[in-house]
Coordinates of C-alpha atoms in Angstrom, one line a residue:
X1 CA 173.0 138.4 96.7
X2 CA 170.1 139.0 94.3
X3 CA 166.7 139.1 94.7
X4 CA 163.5 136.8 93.5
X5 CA 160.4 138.8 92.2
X6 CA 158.7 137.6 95.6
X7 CA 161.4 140.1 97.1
X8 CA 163.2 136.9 98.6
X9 CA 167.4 137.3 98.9
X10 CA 169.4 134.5 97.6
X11 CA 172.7 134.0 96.3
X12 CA 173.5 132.9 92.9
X13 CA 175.9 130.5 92.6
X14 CA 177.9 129.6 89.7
X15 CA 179.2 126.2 89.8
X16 CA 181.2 126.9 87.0
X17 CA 183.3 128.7 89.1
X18 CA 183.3 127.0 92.3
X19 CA 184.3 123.8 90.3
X20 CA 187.3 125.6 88.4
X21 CA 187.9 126.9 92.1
X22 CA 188.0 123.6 93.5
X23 CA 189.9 122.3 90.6
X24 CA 192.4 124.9 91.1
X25 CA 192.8 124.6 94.7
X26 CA 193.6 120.5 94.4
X27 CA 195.7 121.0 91.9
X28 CA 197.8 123.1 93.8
X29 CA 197.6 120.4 96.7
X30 CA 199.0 117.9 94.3
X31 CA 201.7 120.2 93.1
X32 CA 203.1 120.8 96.9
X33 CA 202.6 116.9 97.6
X34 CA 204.6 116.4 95.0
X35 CA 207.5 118.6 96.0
X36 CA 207.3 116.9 99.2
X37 CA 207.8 113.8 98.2
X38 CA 211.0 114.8 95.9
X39 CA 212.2 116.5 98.9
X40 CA 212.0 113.3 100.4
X41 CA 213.1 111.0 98.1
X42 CA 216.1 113.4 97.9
X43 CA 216.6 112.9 101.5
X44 CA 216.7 109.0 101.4
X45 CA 218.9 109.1 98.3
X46 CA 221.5 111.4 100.0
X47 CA 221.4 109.9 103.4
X48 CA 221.7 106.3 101.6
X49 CA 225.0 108.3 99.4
X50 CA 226.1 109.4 102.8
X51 CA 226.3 105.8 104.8
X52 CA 227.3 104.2 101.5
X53 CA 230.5 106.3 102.4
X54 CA 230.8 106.3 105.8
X55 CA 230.8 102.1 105.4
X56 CA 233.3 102.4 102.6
X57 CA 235.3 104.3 105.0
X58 CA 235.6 102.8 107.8
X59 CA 235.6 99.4 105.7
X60 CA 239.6 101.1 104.1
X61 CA 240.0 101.8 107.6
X62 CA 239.6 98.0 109.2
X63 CA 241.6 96.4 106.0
X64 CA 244.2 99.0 106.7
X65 CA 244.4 98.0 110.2
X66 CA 244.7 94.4 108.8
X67 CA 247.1 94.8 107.3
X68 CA 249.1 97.1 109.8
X69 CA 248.4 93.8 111.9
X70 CA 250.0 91.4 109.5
X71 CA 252.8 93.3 109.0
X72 CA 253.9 93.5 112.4
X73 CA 252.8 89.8 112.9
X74 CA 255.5 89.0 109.6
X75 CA 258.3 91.5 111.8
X76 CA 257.4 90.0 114.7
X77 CA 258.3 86.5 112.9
X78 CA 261.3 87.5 111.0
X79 CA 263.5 88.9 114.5
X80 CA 262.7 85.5 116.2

C-alpha cells in the first residue's frame, strides 16, 4: 500500500506482473489439460488393444469349436 501526497492509501499495481501472473497460471492449466487428455487418449487406445483381443479370442475359440463340430459330424458319417 502507498500513499498519495493528499495522505490517501492505495495500492500500486503492476500489471506487468499480474499479466505474467495470469500468463503463468493458464499456462499451467493448459499443461495439466493436456496431460489429461493423453491420459485419456491412452485409455481409449488400450481399452480398444484390450477388446481387439478379447474378439480375436473368442473369435479362435468359435472356429475351434467349428471345427470340433465338423469333425465329429465327418466320424459321425464315416461309422454309419
Amino acid at each position: 500500500m502507498v500513499t498519495n501526497p493528499k495522505g490517501l492509501f492505495y495500492f500500486k499495481i503492476n500489471f506487468n506482473q499480474i499479466k505474467i501472473y495470469i500468463m503463468t497460471a493458464l499456462k499451467n492449466k493448459i499443461k495439466r489439460i493436456q496431460s489429461i487428455v493423453s491420459s485419456i487418449e491412452n485409455a481409449q487406445s488400450s481399452l480398444l488393444e484390450t477388446q481387439f483381443l478379447t474378439v480375436n479370442e473368442d473369435a479362435v475359440a468359435d472356429s475351434e469349436l467349428l471345427i470340433l463340430q465338423i469333425n465329429a459330424e465327418e466320424n459321425e458319417f464315416l461309422f454309419i
